PDB file of C-alpha atoms in Angstrom:
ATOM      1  CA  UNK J  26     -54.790-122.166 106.773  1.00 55.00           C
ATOM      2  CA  UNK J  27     -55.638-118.669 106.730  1.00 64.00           C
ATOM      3  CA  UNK J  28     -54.630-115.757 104.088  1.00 68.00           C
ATOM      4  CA  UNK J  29     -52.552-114.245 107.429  1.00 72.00           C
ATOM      5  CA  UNK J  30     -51.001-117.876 108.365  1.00 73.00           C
ATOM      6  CA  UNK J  31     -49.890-118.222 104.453  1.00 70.00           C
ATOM      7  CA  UNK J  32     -48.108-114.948 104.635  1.00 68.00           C
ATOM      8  CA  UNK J  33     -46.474-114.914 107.325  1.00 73.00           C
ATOM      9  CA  UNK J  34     -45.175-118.294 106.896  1.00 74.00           C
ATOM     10  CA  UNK J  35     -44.045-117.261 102.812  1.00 72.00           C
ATOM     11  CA  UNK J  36     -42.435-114.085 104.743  1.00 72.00           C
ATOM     12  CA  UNK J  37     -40.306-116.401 107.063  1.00 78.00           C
ATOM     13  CA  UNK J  38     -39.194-118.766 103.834  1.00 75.00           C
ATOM     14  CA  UNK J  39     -37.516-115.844 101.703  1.00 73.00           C
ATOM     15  CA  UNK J  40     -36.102-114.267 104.697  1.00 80.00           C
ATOM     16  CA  UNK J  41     -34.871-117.381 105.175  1.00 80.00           C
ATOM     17  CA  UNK J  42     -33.883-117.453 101.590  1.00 79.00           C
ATOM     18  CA  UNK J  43     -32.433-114.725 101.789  1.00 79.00           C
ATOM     19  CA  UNK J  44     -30.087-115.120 104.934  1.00 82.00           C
ATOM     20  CA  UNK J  45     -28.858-118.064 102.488  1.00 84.00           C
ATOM     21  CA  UNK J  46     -28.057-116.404  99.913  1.00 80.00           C
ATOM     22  CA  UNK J  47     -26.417-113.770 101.982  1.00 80.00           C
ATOM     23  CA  UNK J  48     -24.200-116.191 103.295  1.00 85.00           C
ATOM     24  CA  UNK J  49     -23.594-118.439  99.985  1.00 83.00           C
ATOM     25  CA  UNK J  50     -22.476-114.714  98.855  1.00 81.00           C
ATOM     26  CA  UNK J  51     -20.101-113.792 101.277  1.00 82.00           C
ATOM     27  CA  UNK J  52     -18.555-118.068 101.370  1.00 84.00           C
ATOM     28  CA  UNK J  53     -17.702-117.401  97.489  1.00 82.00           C
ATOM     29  CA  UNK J  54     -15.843-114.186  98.065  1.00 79.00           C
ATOM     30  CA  UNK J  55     -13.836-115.824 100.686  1.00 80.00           C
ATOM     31  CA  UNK J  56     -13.213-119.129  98.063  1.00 82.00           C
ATOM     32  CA  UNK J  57     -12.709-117.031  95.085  1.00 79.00           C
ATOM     33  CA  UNK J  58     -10.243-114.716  97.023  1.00 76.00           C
ATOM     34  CA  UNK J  59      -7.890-117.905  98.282  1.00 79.00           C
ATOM     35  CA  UNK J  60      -7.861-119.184  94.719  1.00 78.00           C
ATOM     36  CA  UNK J  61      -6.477-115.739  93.330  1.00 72.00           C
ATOM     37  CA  UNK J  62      -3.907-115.709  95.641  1.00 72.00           C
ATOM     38  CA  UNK J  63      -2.971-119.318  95.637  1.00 74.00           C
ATOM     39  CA  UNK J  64      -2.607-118.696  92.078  1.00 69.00           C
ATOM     40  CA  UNK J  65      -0.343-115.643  92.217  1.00 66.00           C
ATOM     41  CA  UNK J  66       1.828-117.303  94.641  1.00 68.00           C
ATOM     42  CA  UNK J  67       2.563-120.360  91.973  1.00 66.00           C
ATOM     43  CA  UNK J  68       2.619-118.030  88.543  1.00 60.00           C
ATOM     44  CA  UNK J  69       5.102-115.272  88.800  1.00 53.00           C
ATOM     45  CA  UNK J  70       3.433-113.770  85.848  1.00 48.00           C
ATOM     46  CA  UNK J  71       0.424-113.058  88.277  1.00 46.00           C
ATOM     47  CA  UNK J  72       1.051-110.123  90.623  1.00 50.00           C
ATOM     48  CA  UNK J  73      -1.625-109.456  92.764  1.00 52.00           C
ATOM     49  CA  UNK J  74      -0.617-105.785  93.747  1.00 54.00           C
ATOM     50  CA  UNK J  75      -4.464-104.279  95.462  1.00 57.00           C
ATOM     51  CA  UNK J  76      -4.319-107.702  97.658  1.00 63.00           C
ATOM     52  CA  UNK J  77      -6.706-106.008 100.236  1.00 64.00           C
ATOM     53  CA  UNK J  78      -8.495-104.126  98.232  1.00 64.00           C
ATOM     54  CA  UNK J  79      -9.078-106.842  95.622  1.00 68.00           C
ATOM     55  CA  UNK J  80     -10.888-108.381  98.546  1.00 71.00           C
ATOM     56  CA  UNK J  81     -12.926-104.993  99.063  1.00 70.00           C
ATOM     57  CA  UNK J  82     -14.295-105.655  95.118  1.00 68.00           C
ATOM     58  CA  UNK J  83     -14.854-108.772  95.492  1.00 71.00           C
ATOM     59  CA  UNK J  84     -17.329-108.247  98.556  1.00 75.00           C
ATOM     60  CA  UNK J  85     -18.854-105.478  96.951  1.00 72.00           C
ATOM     61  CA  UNK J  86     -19.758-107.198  93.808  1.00 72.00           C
ATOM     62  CA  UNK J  87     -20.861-110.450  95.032  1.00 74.00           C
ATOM     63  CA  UNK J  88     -22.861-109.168  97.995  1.00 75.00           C
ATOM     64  CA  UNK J  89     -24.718-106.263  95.142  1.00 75.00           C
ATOM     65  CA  UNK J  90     -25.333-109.536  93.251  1.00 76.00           C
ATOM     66  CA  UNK J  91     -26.788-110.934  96.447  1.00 77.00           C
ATOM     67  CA  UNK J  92     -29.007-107.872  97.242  1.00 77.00           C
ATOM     68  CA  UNK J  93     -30.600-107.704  93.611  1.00 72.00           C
ATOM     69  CA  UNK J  94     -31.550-111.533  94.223  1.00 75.00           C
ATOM     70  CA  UNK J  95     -33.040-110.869  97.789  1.00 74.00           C
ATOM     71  CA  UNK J  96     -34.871-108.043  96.536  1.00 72.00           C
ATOM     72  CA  UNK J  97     -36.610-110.390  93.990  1.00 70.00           C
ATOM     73  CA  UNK J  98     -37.189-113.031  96.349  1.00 69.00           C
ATOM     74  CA  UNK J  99     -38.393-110.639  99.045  1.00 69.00           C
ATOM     75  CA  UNK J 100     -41.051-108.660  97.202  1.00 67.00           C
ATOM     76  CA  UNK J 101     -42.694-110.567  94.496  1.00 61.00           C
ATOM     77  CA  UNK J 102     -44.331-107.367  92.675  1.00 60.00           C
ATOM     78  CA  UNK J 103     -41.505-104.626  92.615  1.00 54.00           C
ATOM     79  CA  UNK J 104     -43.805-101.919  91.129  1.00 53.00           C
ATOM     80  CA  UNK J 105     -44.131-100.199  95.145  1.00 57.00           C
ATOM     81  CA  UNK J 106     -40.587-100.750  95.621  1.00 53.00           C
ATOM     82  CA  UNK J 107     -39.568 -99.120  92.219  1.00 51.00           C
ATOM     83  CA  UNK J 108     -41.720 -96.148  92.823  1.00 55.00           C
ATOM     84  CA  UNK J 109     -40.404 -95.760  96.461  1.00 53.00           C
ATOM     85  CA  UNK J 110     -36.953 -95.570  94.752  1.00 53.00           C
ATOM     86  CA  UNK J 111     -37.933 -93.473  92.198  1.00 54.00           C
ATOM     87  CA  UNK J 112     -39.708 -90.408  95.087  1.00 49.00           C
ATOM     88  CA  UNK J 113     -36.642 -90.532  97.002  1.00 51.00           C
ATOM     89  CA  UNK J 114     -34.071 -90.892  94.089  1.00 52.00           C
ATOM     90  CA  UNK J 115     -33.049 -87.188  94.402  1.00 52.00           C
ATOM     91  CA  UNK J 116     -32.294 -87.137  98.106  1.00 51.00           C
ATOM     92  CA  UNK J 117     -30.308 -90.257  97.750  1.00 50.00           C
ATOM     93  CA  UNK J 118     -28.285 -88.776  94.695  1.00 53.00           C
ATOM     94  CA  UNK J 119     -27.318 -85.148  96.948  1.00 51.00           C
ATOM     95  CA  UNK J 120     -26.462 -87.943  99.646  1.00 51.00           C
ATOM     96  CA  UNK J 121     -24.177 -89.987  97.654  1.00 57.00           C
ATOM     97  CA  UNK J 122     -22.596 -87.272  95.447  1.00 68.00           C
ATOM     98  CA  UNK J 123     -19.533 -87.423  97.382  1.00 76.00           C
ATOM     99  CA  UNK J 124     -18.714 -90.857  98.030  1.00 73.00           C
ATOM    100  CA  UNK J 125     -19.762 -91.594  94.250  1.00 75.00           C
ATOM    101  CA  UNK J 126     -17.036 -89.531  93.146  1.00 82.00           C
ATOM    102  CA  UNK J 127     -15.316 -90.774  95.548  1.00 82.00           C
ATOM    103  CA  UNK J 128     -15.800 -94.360  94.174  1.00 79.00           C
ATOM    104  CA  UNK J 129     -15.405 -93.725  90.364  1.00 81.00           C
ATOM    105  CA  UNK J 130     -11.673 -92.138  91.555  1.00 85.00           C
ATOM    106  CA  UNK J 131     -10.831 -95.166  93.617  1.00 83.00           C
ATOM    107  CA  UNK J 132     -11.660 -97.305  90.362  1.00 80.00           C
ATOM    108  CA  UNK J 133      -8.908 -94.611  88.406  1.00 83.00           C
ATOM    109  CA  UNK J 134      -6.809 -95.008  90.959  1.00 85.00           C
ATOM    110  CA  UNK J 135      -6.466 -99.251  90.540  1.00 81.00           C
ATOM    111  CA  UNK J 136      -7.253 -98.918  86.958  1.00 76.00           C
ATOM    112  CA  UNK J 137      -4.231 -96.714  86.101  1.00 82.00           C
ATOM    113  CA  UNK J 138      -1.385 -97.983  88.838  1.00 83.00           C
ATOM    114  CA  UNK J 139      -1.172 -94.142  90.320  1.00 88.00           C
ATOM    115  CA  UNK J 140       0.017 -96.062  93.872  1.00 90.00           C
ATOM    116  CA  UNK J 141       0.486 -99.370  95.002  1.00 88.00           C
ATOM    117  CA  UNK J 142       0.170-100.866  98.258  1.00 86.00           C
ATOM    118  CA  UNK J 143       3.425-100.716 100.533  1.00 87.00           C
ATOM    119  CA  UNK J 144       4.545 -98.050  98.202  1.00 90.00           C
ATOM    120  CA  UNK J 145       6.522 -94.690  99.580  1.00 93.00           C
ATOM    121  CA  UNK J 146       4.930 -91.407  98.565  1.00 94.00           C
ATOM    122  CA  UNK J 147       3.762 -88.049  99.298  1.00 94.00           C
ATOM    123  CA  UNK J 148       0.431 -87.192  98.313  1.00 93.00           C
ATOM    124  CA  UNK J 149      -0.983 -83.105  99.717  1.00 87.00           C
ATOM    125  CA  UNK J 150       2.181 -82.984 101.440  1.00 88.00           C
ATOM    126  CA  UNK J 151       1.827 -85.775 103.763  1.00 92.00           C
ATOM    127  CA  UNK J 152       4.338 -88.824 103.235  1.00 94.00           C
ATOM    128  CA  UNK J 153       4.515 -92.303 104.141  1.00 94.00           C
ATOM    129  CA  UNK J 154       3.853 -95.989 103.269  1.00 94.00           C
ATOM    130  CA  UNK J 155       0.270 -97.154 101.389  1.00 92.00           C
ATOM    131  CA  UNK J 156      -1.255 -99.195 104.007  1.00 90.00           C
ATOM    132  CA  UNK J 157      -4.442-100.105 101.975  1.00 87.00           C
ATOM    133  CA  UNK J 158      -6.039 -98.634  99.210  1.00 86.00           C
ATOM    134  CA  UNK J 159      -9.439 -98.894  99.375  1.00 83.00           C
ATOM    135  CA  UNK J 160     -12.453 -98.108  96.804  1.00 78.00           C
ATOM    136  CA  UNK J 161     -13.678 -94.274  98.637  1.00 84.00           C
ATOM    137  CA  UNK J 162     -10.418 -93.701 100.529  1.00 88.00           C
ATOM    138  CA  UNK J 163      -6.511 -94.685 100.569  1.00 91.00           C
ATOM    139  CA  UNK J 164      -5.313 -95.860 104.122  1.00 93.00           C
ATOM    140  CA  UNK J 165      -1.694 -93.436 104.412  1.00 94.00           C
ATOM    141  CA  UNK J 166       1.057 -95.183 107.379  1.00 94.00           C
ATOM    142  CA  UNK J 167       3.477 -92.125 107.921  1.00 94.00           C
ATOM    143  CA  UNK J 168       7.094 -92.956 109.338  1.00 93.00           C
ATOM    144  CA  UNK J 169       5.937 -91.809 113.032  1.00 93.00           C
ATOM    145  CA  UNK J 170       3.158 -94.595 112.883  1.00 92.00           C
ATOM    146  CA  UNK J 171      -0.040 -92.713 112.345  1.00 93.00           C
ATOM    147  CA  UNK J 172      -3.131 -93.387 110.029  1.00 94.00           C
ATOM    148  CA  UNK J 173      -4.730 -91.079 107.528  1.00 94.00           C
ATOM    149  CA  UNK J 174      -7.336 -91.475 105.174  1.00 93.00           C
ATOM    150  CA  UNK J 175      -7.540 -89.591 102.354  1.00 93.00           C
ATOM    151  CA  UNK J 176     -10.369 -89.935  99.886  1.00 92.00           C
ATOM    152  CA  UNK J 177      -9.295 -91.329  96.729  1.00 90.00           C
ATOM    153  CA  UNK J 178     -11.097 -88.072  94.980  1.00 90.00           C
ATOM    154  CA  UNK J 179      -7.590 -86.117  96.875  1.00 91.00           C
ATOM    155  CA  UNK J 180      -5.492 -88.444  95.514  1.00 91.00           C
ATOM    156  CA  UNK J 181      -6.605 -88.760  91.874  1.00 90.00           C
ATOM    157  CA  UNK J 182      -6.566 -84.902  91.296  1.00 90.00           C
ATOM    158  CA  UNK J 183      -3.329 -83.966  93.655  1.00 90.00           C
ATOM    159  CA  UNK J 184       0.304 -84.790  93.022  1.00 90.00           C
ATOM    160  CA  UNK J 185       2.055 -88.184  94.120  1.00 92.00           C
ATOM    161  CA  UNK J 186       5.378 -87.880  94.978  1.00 93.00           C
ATOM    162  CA  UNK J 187       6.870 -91.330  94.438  1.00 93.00           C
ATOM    163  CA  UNK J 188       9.895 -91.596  96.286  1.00 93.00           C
ATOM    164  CA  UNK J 189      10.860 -95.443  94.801  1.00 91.00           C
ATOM    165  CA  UNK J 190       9.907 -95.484  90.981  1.00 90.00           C
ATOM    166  CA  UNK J 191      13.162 -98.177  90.932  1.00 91.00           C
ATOM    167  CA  UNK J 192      15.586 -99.475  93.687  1.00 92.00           C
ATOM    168  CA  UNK J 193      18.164 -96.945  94.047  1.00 95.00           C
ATOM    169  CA  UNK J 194      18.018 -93.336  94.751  1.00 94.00           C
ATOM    170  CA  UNK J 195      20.445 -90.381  94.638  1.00 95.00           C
ATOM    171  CA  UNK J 196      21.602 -89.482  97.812  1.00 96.00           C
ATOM    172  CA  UNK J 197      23.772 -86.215  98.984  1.00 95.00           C
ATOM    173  CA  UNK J 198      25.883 -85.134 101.775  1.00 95.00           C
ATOM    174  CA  UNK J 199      27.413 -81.422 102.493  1.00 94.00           C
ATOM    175  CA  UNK J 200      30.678 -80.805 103.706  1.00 94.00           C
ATOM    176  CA  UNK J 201      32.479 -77.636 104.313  1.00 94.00           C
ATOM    177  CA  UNK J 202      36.630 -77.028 104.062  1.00 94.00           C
ATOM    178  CA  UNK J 203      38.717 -74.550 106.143  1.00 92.00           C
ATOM    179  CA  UNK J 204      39.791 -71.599 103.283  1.00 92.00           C
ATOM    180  CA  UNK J 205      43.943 -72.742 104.311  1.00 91.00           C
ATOM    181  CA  UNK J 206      42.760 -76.873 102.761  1.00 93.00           C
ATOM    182  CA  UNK J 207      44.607 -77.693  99.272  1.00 92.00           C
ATOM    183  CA  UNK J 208      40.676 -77.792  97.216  1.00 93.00           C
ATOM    184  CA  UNK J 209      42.586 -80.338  95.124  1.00 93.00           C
ATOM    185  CA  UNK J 210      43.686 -82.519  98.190  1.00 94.00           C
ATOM    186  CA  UNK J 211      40.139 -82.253  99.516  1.00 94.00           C
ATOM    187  CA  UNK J 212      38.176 -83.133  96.315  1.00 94.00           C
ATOM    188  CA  UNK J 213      40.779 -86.382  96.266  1.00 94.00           C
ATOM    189  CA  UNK J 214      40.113 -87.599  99.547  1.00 95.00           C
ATOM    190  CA  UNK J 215      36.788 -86.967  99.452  1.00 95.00           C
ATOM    191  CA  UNK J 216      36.299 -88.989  96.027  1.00 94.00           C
ATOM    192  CA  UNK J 217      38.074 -91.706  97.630  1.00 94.00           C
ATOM    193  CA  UNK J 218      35.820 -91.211 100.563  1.00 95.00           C
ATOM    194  CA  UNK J 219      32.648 -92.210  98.836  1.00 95.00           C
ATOM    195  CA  UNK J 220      34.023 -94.761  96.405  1.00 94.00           C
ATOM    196  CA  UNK J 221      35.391 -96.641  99.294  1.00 94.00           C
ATOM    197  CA  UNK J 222      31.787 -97.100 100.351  1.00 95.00           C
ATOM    198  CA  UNK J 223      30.808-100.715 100.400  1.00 93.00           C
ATOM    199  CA  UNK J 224      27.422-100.154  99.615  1.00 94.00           C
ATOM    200  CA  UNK J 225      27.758 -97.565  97.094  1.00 94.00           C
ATOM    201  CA  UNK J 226      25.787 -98.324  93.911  1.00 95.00           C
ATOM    202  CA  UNK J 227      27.804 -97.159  90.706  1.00 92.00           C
ATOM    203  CA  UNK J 228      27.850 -97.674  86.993  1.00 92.00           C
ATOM    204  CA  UNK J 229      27.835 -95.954  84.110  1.00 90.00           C
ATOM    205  CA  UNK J 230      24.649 -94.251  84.329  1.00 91.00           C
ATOM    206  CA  UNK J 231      24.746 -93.656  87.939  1.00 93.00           C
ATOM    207  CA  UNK J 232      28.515 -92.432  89.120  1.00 93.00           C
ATOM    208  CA  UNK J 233      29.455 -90.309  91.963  1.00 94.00           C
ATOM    209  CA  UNK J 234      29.719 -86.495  91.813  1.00 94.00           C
ATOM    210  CA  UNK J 235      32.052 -83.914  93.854  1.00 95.00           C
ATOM    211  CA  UNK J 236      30.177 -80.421  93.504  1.00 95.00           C
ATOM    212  CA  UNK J 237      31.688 -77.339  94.904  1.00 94.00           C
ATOM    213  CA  UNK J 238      28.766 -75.385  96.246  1.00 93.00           C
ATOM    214  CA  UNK J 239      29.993 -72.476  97.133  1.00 93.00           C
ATOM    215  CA  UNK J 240      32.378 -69.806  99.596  1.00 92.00           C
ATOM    216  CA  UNK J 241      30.822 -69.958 102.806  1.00 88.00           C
ATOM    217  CA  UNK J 242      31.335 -67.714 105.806  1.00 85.00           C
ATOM    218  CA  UNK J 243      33.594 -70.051 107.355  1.00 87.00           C
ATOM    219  CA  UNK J 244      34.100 -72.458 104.906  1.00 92.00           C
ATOM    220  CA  UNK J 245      34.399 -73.659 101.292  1.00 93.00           C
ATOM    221  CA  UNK J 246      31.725 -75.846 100.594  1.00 95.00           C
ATOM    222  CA  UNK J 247      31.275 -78.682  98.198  1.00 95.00           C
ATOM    223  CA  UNK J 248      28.669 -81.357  98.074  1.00 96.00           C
ATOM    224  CA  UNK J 249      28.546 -85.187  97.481  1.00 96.00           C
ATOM    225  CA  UNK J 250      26.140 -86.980  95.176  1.00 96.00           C
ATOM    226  CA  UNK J 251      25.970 -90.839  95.003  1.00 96.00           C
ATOM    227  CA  UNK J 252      23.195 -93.410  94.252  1.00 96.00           C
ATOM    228  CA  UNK J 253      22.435 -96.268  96.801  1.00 95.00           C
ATOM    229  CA  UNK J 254      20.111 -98.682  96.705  1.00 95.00           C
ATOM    230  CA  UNK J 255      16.601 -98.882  98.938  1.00 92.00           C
ATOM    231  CA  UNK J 256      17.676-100.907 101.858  1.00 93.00           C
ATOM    232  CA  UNK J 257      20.804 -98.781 102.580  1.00 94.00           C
ATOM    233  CA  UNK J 258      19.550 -95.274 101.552  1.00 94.00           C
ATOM    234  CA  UNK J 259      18.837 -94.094 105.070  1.00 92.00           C
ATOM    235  CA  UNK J 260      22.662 -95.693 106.539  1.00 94.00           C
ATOM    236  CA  UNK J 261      24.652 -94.527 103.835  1.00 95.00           C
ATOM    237  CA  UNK J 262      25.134 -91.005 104.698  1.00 95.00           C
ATOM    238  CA  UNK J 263      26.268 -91.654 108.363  1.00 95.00           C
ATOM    239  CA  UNK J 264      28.696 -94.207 107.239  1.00 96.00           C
ATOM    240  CA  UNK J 265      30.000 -92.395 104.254  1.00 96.00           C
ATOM    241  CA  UNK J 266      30.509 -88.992 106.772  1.00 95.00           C
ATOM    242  CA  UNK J 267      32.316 -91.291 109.465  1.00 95.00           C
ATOM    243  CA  UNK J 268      34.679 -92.490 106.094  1.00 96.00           C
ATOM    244  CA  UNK J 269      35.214 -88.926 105.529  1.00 95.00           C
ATOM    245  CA  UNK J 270      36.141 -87.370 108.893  1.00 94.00           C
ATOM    246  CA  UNK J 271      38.893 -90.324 109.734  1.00 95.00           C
ATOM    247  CA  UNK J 272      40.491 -89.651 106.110  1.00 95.00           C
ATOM    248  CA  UNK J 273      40.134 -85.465 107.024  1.00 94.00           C
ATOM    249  CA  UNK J 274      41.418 -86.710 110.142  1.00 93.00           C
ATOM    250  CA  UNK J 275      44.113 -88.906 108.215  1.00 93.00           C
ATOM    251  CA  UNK J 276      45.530 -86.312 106.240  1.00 92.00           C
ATOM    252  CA  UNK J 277      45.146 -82.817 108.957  1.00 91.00           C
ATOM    253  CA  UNK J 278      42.506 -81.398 106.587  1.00 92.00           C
ATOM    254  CA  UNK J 279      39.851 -79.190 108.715  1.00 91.00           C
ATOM    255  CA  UNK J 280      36.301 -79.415 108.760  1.00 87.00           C
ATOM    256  CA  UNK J 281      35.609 -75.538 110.242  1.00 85.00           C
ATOM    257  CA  UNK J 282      32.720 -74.358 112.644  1.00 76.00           C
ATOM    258  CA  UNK J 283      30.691 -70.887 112.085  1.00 70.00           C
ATOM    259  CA  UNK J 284      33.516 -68.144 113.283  1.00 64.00           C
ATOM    260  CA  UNK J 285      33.623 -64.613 113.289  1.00 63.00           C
ATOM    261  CA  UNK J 286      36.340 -62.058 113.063  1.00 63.00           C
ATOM    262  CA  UNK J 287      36.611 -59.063 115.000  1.00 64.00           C
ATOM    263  CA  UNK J 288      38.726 -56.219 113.964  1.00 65.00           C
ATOM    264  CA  UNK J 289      39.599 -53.852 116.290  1.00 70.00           C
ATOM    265  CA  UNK J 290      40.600 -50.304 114.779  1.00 67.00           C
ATOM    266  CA  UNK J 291      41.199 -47.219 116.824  1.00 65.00           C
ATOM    267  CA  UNK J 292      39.923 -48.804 120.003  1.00 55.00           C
ATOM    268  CA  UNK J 293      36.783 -50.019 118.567  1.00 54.00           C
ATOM    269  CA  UNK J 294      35.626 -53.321 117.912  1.00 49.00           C
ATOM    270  CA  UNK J 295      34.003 -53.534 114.297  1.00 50.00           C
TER     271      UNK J 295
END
């Protein structure tokens, strides 16, 4: 057997090697993955809250594991391949500047808990659901259905709006008297209004508040304050205003339009 026979024959083993290892990689990601979860479903104490993007770091380690062992299978001396690396290290490093930050604020991101996955926020102004947070980029659902990415260094250094740090939320509604209403009367009513809410959360910490707001120019204005719970924030203020017109309704009290008077003085309207 010649010297070109033996070589090309040693070249076909680690490749095949290699594809091996390749795929041994990517079968333990898969079977470490399951187990995780299979665990967190049986301990509560184990909350698995980057599901998708625990996957993501799993890949990336295993299959870095499985190109340093390739490497060393494919090229026996590494000396040509090290100096290679070494010529071209600078253009790489320019190349990857950006996703490498990227990457080290992804880490920061899962590290410190800034957002979760399926969480509501607002992060540069934009707000929706966390569809996936991923190492270079977090996956953003907003509530018309689109997709943005926005690279994790954006989210690390800009502000996140959380919009459910617990389960309930203060909610408000406006509502505007005529000037002729009894303000005592309409406070009352509207009190009642609110509390009479099914779905109203309420203890000691978290009550119900009647706010005037101000003289309007066609009405006197007060505003309502209440806390409800996740799954009923949205509903609560059309059901709450539909308990408070019948009782207005109930009890002749008038909830004004915009008007404007007209005084007419020596024939002329001012």
């Amino acid at each position: 057997m010649n010297e070109t026979t033996a070589a090309i024959i040693s070249w076909i083993v680690r490749i095949g090697i290699s594809f091996i290892i390749f795929i041994v990689a990517k079968m333990l990601s898969g079977i470490i993955y399951k187990t995780m979860l299979k665990l967190s479903e049986k301990n509560s104490k184990i909350n698995l809250q980057y599901k998708k993007t625990m996957k993501t770091l799993l890949d990336i380690g295993l299959y870095t594991l499985a190109i340093f062992i390739i490497v060393s299978v494919l090229f026996k001396n590494l000396a040509p391949v090290l100096a290679g690396l070494g010529a071209s290290s600078i253009i790489i490093g320019f190349a990857i500047k950006e996703p490498f930050e990227n990457l080290i604020c992804g880490i920061l991101i899962m590290v410190n808990k800034l957002i979760i996955e399926g969480e509501a926020v607002e992060i540069n102004g934009i707000s929706g659901s966390i569809s996936e947070i991923k190492l270079n980029h977090v996956i953003l659902k907003t509530w018309d259905g689109k997709l943005i990415n926005i690279p994790s260094k954006s989210v690390w250094s800009s502000t996140v709006t959380h919009f459910w740090p617990e389960n309930i939320r203060r909610n408000e509604i406006s509502v505007g008297v005529a000037y002729d209403t009894d303000l005592n009367k309409a406070m009352k009513i509207l009190e009642e209004s609110v509390n009479s809410y099914e779905k109203l959360y309420s203890d000691d910490s978290h009550k119900p508040m009647i706010l005037f707001t101000g003289y309007g120019s066609s009405s006197i204005d007060f505003i309502i304050r209440y806390w409800a719970e996740r799954e009923n924030y949205i509903t609560s203020t059309t059901e709450i205003a539909k308990i408070i017109k019948t009782k207005f309704d109930e009890n002749n009290i008038e909830i004004p339009f915009n008007q404007l008077d007209l005084h007419i003085k020596d024939g002329n309207i001012q």
